[in-house]
Coordinates of C-alpha atoms in Angstrom, one line a residue:
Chain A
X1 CA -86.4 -63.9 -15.9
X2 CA -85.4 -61.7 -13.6
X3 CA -83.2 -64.5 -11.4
X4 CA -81.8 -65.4 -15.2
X5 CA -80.5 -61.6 -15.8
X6 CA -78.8 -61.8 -12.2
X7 CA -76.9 -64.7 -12.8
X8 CA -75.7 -62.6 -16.1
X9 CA -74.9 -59.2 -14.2
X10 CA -72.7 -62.1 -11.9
X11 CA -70.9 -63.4 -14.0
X12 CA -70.3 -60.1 -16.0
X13 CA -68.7 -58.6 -12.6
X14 CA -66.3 -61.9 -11.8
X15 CA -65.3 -61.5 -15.7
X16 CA -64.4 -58.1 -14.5
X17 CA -63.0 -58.9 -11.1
X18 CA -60.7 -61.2 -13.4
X19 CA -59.1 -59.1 -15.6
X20 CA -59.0 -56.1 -13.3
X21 CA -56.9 -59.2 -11.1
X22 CA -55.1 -60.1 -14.2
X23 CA -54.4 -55.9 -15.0
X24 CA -52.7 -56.5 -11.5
X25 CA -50.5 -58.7 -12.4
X26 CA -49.5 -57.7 -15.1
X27 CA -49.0 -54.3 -13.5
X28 CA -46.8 -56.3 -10.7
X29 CA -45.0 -58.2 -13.5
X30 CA -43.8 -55.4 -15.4
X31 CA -42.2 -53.7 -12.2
X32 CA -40.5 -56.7 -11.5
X33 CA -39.2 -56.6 -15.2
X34 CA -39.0 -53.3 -16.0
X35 CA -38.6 -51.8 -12.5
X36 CA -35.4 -50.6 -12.7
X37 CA -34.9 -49.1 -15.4
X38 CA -38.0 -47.4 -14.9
X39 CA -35.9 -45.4 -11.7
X40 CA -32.9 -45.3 -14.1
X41 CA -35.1 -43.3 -16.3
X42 CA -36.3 -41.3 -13.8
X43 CA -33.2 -40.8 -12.3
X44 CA -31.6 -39.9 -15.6
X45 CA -34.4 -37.4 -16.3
X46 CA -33.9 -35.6 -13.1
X47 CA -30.0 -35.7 -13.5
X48 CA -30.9 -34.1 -17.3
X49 CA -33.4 -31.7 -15.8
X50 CA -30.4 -30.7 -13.3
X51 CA -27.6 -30.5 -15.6
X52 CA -30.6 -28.0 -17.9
X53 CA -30.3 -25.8 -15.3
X54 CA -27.3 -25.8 -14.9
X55 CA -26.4 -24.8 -18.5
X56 CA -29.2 -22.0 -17.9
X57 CA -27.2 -20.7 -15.1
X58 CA -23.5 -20.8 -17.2
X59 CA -25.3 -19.5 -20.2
X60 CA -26.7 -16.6 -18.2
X61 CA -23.4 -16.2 -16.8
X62 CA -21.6 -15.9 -19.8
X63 CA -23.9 -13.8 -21.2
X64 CA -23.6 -11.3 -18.5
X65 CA -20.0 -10.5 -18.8
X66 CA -19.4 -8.8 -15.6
X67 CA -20.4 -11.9 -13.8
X68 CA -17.8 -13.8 -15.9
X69 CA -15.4 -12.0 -15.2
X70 CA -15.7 -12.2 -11.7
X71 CA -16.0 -15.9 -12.1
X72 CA -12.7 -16.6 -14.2
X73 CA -10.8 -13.5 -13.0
X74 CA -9.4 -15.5 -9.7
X75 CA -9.0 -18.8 -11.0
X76 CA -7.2 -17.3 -14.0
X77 CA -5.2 -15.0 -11.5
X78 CA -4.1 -17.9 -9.0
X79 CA -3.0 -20.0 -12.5
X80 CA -1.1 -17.1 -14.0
X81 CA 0.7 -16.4 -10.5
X82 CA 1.1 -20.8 -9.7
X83 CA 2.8 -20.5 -13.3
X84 CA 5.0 -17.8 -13.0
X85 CA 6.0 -19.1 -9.4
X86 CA 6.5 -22.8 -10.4
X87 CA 8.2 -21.6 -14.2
X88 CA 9.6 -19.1 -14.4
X89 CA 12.4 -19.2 -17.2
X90 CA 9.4 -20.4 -19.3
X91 CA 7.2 -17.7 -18.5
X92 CA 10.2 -15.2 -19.2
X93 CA 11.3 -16.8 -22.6
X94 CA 7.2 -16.6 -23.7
X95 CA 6.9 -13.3 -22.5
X96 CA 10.2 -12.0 -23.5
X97 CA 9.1 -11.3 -27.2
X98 CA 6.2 -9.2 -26.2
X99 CA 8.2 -7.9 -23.4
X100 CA 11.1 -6.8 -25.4
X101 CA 9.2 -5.5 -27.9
X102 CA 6.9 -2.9 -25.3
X103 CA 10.0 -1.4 -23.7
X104 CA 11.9 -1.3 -27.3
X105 CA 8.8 0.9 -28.5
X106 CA 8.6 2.9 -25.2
X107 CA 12.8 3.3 -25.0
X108 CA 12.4 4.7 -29.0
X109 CA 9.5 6.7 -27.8
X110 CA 12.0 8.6 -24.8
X111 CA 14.9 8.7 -27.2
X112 CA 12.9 10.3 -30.5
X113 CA 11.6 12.9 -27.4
X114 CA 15.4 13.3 -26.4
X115 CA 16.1 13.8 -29.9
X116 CA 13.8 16.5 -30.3
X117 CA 14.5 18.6 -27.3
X118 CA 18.2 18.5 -28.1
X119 CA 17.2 19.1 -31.7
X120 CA 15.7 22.0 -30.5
X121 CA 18.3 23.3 -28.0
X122 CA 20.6 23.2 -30.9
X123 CA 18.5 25.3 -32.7
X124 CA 17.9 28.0 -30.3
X125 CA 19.8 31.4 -31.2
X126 CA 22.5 32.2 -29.7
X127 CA 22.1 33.6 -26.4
X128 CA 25.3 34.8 -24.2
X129 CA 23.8 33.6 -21.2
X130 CA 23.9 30.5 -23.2
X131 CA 27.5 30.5 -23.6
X132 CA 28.3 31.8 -20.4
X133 CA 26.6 28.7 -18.9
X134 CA 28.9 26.5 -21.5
X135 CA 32.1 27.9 -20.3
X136 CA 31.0 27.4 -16.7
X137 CA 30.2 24.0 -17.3
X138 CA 32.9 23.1 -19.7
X139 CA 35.3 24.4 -16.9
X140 CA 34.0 22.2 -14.5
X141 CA 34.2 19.3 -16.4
X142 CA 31.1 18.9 -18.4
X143 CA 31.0 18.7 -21.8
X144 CA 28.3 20.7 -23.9
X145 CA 27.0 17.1 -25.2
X146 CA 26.5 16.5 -21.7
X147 CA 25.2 19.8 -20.6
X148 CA 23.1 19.7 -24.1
X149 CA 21.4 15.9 -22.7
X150 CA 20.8 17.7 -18.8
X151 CA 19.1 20.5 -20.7
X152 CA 17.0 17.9 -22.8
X153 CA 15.8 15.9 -19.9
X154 CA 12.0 16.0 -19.5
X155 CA 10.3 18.4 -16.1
X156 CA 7.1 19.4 -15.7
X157 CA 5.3 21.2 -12.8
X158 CA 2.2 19.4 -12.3
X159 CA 1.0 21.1 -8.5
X160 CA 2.0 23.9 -6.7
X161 CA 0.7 24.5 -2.7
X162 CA 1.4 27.7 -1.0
X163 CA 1.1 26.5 2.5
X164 CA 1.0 28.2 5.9
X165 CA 4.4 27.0 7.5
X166 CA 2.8 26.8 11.5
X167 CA -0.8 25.8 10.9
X168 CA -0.3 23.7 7.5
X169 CA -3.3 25.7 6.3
X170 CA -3.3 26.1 2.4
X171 CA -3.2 29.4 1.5
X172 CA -3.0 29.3 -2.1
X173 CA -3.2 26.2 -5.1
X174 CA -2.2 26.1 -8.3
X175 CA -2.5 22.4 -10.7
X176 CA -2.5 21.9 -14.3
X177 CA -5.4 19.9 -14.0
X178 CA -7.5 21.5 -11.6
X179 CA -10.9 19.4 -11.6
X180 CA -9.0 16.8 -9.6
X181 CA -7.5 18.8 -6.8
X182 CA -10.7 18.9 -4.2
X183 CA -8.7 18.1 -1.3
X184 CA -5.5 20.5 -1.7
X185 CA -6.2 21.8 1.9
X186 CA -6.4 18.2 3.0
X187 CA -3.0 17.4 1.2
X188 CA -1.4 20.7 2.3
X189 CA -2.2 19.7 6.4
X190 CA -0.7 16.3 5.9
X191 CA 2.3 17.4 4.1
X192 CA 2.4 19.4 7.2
X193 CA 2.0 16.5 9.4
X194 CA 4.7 14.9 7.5
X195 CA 7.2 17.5 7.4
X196 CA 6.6 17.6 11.5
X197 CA 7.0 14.3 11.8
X198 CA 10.5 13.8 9.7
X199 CA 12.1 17.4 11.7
X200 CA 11.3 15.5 14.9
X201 CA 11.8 12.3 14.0
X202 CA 15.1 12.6 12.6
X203 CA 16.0 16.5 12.4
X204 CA 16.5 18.1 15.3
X205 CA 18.3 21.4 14.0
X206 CA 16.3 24.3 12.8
X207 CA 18.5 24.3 9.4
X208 CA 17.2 20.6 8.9
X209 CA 14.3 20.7 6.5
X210 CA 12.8 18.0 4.4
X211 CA 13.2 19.1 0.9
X212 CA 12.5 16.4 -1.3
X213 CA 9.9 13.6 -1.2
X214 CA 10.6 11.0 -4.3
X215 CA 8.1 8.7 -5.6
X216 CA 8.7 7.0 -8.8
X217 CA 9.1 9.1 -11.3
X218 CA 7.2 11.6 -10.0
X219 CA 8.4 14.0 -6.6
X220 CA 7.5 17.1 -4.4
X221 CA 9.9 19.8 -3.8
X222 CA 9.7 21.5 -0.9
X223 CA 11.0 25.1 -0.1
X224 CA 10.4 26.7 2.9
X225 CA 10.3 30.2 4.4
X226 CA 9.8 31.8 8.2
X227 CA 5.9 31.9 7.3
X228 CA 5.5 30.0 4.8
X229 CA 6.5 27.2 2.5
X230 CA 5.7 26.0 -1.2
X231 CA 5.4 22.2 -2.1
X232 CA 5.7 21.8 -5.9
X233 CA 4.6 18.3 -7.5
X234 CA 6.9 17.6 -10.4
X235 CA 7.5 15.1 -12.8
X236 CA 11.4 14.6 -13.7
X237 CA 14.0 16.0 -12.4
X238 CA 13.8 19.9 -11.9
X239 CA 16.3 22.4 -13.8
X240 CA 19.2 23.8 -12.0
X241 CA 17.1 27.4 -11.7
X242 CA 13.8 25.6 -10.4
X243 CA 14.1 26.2 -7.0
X244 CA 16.0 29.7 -7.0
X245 CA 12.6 30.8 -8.8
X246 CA 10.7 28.8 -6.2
X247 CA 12.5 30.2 -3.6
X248 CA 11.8 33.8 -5.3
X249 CA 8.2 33.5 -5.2
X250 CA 7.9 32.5 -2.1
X251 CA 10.0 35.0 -0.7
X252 CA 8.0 37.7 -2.7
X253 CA 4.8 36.6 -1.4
X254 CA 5.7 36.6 2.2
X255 CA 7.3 39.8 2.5
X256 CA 4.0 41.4 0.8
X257 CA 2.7 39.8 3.9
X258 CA 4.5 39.5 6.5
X259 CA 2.2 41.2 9.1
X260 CA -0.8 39.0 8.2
X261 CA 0.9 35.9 7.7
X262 CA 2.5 36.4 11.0
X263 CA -1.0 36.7 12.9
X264 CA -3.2 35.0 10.3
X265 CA -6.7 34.0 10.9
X266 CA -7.6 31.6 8.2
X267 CA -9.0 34.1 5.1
X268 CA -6.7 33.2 2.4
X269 CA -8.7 35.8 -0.1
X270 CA -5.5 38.3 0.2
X271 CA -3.4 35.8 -1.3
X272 CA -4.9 35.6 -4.5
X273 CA -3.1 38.2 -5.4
X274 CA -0.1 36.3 -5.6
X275 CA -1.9 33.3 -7.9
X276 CA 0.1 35.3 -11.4
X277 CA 3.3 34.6 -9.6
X278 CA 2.1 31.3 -8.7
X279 CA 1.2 30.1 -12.0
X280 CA 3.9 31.3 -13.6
X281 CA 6.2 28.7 -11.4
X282 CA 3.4 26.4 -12.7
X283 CA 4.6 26.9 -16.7
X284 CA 8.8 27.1 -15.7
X285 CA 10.5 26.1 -18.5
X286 CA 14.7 26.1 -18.5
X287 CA 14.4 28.2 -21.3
X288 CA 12.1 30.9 -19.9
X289 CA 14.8 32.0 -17.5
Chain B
X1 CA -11.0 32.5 -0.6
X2 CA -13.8 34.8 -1.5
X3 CA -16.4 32.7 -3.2
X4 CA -18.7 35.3 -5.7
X5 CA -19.1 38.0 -3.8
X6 CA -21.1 37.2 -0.7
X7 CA -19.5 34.5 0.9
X8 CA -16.5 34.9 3.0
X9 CA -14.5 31.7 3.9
X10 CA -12.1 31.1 6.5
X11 CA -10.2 27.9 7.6
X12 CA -9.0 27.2 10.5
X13 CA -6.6 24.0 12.6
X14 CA -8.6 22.1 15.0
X15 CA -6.7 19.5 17.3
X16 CA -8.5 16.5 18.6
X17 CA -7.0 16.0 22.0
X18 CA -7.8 12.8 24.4
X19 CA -6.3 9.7 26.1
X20 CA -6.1 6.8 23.6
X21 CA -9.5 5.2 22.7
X22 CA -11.7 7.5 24.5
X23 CA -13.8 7.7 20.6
X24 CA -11.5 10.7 19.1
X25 CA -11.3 9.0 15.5
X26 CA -15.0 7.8 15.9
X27 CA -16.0 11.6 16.6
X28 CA -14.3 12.7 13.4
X29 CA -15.3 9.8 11.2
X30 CA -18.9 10.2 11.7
X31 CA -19.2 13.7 10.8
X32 CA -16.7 15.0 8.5
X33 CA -15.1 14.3 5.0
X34 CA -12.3 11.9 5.1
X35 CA -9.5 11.0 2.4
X36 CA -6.2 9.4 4.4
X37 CA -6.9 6.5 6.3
X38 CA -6.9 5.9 10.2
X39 CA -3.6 3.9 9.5
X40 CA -2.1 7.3 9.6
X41 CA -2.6 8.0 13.2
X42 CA -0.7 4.8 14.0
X43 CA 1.9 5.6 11.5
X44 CA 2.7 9.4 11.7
X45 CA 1.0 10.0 15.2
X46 CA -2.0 11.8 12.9
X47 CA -4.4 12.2 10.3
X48 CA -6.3 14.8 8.9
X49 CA -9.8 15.8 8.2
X50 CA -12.2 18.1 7.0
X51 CA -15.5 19.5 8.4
X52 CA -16.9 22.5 6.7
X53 CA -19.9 24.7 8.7
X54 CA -21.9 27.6 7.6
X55 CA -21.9 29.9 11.0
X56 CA -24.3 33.0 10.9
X57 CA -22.2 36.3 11.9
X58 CA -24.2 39.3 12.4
X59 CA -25.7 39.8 9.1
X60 CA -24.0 37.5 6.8
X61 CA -22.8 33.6 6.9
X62 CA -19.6 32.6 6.8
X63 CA -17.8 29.2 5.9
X64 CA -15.9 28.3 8.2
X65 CA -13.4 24.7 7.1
X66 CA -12.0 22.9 9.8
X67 CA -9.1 21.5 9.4
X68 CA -9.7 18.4 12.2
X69 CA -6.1 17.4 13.5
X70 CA -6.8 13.7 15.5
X71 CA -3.6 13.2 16.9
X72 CA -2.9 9.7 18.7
X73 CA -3.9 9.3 21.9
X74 CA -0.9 8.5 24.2
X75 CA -0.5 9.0 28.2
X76 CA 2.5 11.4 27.7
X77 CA 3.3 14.4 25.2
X78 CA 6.1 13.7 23.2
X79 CA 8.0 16.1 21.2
X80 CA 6.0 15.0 17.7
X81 CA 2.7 15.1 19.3
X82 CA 3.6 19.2 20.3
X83 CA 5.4 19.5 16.8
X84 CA 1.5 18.7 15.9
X85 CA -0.6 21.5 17.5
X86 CA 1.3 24.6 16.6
X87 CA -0.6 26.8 14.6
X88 CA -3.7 25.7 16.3
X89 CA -6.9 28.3 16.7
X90 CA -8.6 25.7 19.0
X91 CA -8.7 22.3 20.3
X92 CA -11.4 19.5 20.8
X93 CA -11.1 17.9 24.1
X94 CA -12.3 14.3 24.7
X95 CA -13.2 12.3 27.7
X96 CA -14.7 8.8 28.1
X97 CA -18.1 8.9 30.0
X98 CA -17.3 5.3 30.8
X99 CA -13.6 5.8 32.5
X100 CA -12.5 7.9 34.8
X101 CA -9.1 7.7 34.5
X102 CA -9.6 10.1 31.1
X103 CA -11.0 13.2 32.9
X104 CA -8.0 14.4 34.8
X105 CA -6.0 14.2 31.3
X106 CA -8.4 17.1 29.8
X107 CA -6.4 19.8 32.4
X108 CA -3.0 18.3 31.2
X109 CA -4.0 18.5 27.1
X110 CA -5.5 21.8 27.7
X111 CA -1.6 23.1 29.3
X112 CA 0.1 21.9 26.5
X113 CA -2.3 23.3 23.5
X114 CA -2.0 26.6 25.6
X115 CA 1.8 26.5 26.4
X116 CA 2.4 25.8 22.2
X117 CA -0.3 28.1 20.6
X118 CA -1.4 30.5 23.3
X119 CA -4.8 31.4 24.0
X120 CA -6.9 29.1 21.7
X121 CA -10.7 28.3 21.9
X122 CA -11.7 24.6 23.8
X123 CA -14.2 22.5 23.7
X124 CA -15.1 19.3 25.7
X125 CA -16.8 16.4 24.4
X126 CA -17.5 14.0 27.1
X127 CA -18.5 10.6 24.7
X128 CA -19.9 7.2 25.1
X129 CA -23.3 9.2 26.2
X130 CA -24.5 5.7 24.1
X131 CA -23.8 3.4 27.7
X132 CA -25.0 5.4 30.8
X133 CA -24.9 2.0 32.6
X134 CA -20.9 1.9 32.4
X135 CA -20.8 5.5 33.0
X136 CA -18.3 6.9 35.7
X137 CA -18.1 10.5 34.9
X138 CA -20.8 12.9 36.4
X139 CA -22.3 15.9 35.0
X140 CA -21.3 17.8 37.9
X141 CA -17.4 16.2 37.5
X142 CA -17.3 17.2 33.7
X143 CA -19.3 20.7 34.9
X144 CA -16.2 21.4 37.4
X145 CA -13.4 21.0 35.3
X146 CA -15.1 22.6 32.0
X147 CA -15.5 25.7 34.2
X148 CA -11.8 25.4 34.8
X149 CA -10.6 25.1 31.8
X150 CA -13.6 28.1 30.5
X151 CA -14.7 25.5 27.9
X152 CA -17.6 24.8 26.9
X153 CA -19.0 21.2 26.9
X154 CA -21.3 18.7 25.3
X155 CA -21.9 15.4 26.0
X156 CA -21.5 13.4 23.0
X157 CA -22.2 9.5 21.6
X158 CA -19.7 9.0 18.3
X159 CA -21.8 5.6 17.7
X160 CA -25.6 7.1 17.1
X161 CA -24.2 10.6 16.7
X162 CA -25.8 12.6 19.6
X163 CA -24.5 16.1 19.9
X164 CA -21.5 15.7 17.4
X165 CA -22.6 18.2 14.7
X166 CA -23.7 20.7 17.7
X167 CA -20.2 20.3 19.3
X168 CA -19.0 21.1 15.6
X169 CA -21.1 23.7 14.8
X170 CA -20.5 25.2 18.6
X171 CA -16.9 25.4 17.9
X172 CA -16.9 27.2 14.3
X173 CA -19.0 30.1 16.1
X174 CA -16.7 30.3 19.1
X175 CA -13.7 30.2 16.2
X176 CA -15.4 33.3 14.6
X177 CA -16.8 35.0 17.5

């Protein structure tokens, strides 16, 4: 009995030795079939799984703006300035619609402005300084259209510096926006520096000053004294009476000083004083002389 | 200015005075506010900046703004570089611990401050105190000529900042004193 059931548990294991064998083969048979495109799958799901992330990453970008921006911004920049470079006249006739358009608003914008200040000249009462000025000019040449259009023309003070002429030390400051004038001392010594530099540079006479620094539309005056000097920052082009009354202030202030300006020792506090006179060069108007 | 009622300010013009690269601009930049760039030395011949210090006078403290002058360093005065001290209360005097050839120059920057302004207060800041390997200034060289010269002097490192606020802070008390 017992030799009969070990025969059985035999054959029972080379049944299963058989078709574990024959799972082999089959096993080797589909790799030799289906092999490859089994690694093309796999291949194709890693390439998949790649481009997923990918995506992630440009949707995250996009999504975060900043970061977009600073993706695009030079590619689009180097396009925009390859295009311009390369075509021009095409770049000019697509733009000149838009173009034409901006400086046709901002030229009415200036003119209507024009219009109004001459508008209101014209309405001022009469004045005989007024007159007087007319007959001068018409005299000279210049009509009262022409004088009218002068008197028009935009100026405002914007910074005034009261500066000590030796040391460059600023001595008293007056802006019509104040909040962003932290470093007037700082600007007064290297207007100082600069004024230096052009008297030895290029002036070698005491009478030489540099009077005039121009940038865009924008400039600084300069008048100076024997103590001190005033830089005003201006936009447009000053009225005829702008320095004369820069010229008076500054005069005013340094004879009320003279003896400490001439030995002074850095405590600006007496000069405050002189901030009224200051601030009204800040507010000059044509019209207020 | 008067600021409230207290506080007294005063500011005064500092030069910066030393044979090129002896660590002039590196002094300044460390310790004091700066809007113009270096560029301007190199342009105009100098640039300006700010160091403000609060220096105890008898009873009360006073703010004292320096107004720091660094003028280019070159081996001979010119006319601009002069045109540049006037008005000067007191000069910063710079050496480089690591060449000797930028000692004897002190003597010859502290004549021409004194010849344009007068009298003014000096200080000598002996830098590079970083490298005492390279060193080829001694104490007792630097002691000899500051005793010349009446100036007071410090030996200072621009890169890790030894003694730079001191030298500062030295000078606003001598400027007030």
């Amino acid at each position: 009995m017992a030799a009969i059931s070990t025969e059985s548990d035999n054959q029972e294991d080379t049944l299963q030795l058989l078709v574990e064998n024959q799972d082999a083969s089959l096993e080797i048979l589909r790799d030799l079939i289906f092999g490859e495109y089994r690694q093309q799958v796999a291949r194709m799901r890693a390439e998949v799984s790649e481009l997923q992330s990918l995506l992630d990453g440009l949707e995250e970008q996009i999504n975060d703006k900043q970061a977009l921006v600073a993706t695009i911004t030079p590619v689009i920049a180097d396009a925009i300035r390859t295009n311009i470079r390369d075509s021009q006249s095409e770049m000019v006739d697509a733009l000149y619609p838009i173009m034409g358009k901006l400086v046709q608003r901002s030229v009415t914008e200036a003119m209507r402005d024009l219009a109004l200040r001459i508008d209101y000249q014209m309405r001022k009462t009469f004045n005989f300084k007024d007159v007087l000025k007319r007959m001068t000019a018409g005299l000279r040449g210049v009509s009262d259209a022409e004088m009218t259009l002068r008197n028009a023309l935009p100026f405002q003070v914007l910074e005034l510096f009261l500066i000590h002429r030796e040391s460059g030390l600023l001595l008293l400051h007056a802006s019509t926006t104040p909040e962003e004038t932290a470093d007037s001392d700082l600007i007064s010594s290297m207007l100082t520096a600069i004024r230096d530099f052009t008297q030895d540079a290029f002036g070698r006479s005491e009478k030489e000053e540099l009077n005039q620094i121009q940038y865009g539309g924008k400039g600084i005056l300069l008048e100076v004294a024997h103590l001190v000097y005033i830089a005003a920052v201006v936009d447009g082009i000053e009225p005829r009476n702008f320095r004369e009354q820069m010229r008076e202030t500054m005069i005013t202030i340094e004879h009320r000083h003279t003896d400490f300006l001439q030995n002074y020792d850095g405590n600006a506090a007496p000069f405050a004083a002189a901030e009224a006179a200051l601030t009204n060069l800040l507010t000059y108007r044509e019209e207020s002389v | 200015m008067e600021k409230g009622s207290t506080l007294v300010t005063y500011s005064k013009k500092i030069c910066l005075l030393g044979d090129f690269a002896v660590g002039k601009t590196s002094l300044v930049r460390r310790f004091v506010h700066n809007r113009f760039d270096d560029q301007y030395i190199s342009t105009i011949g100098v640039k300006v900046s700010r160091k403000t210090v609060m220096v105890p006078i008898k009873d009360e403290v006073v703010e004292l703004t320096m107004m720091l002058w660094d003028l280019a360093g070159s081996q001979e005065f010119t006319t601009v570089t002069a045109s540049y001290l006037r008005g000067a209360a007191g000069a910063i005097l710079v050496c480089d611990l690591t060449r000797a050839d930028t000692l004897p120059g002190l003597q010859r920057y502290a004549d021409e401050i004194t010849k344009v302004c007068g009298p003014v207060k000096l200080m000598i800041a002996a830098n590079k105190l970083d490298i005492p390997e390279q060193h080829q200034i001694s104490s007792e060289q630097l002691a000899e000529i500051a005793t010349n010269l009446r100036a007071p002097h410090f030996f200072t490192s621009a890169k890790v900042g030894e003694e730079v606020d001191l030298l500062f802070r030295h000078l606003g008390t001598l400027l007030l004193a």
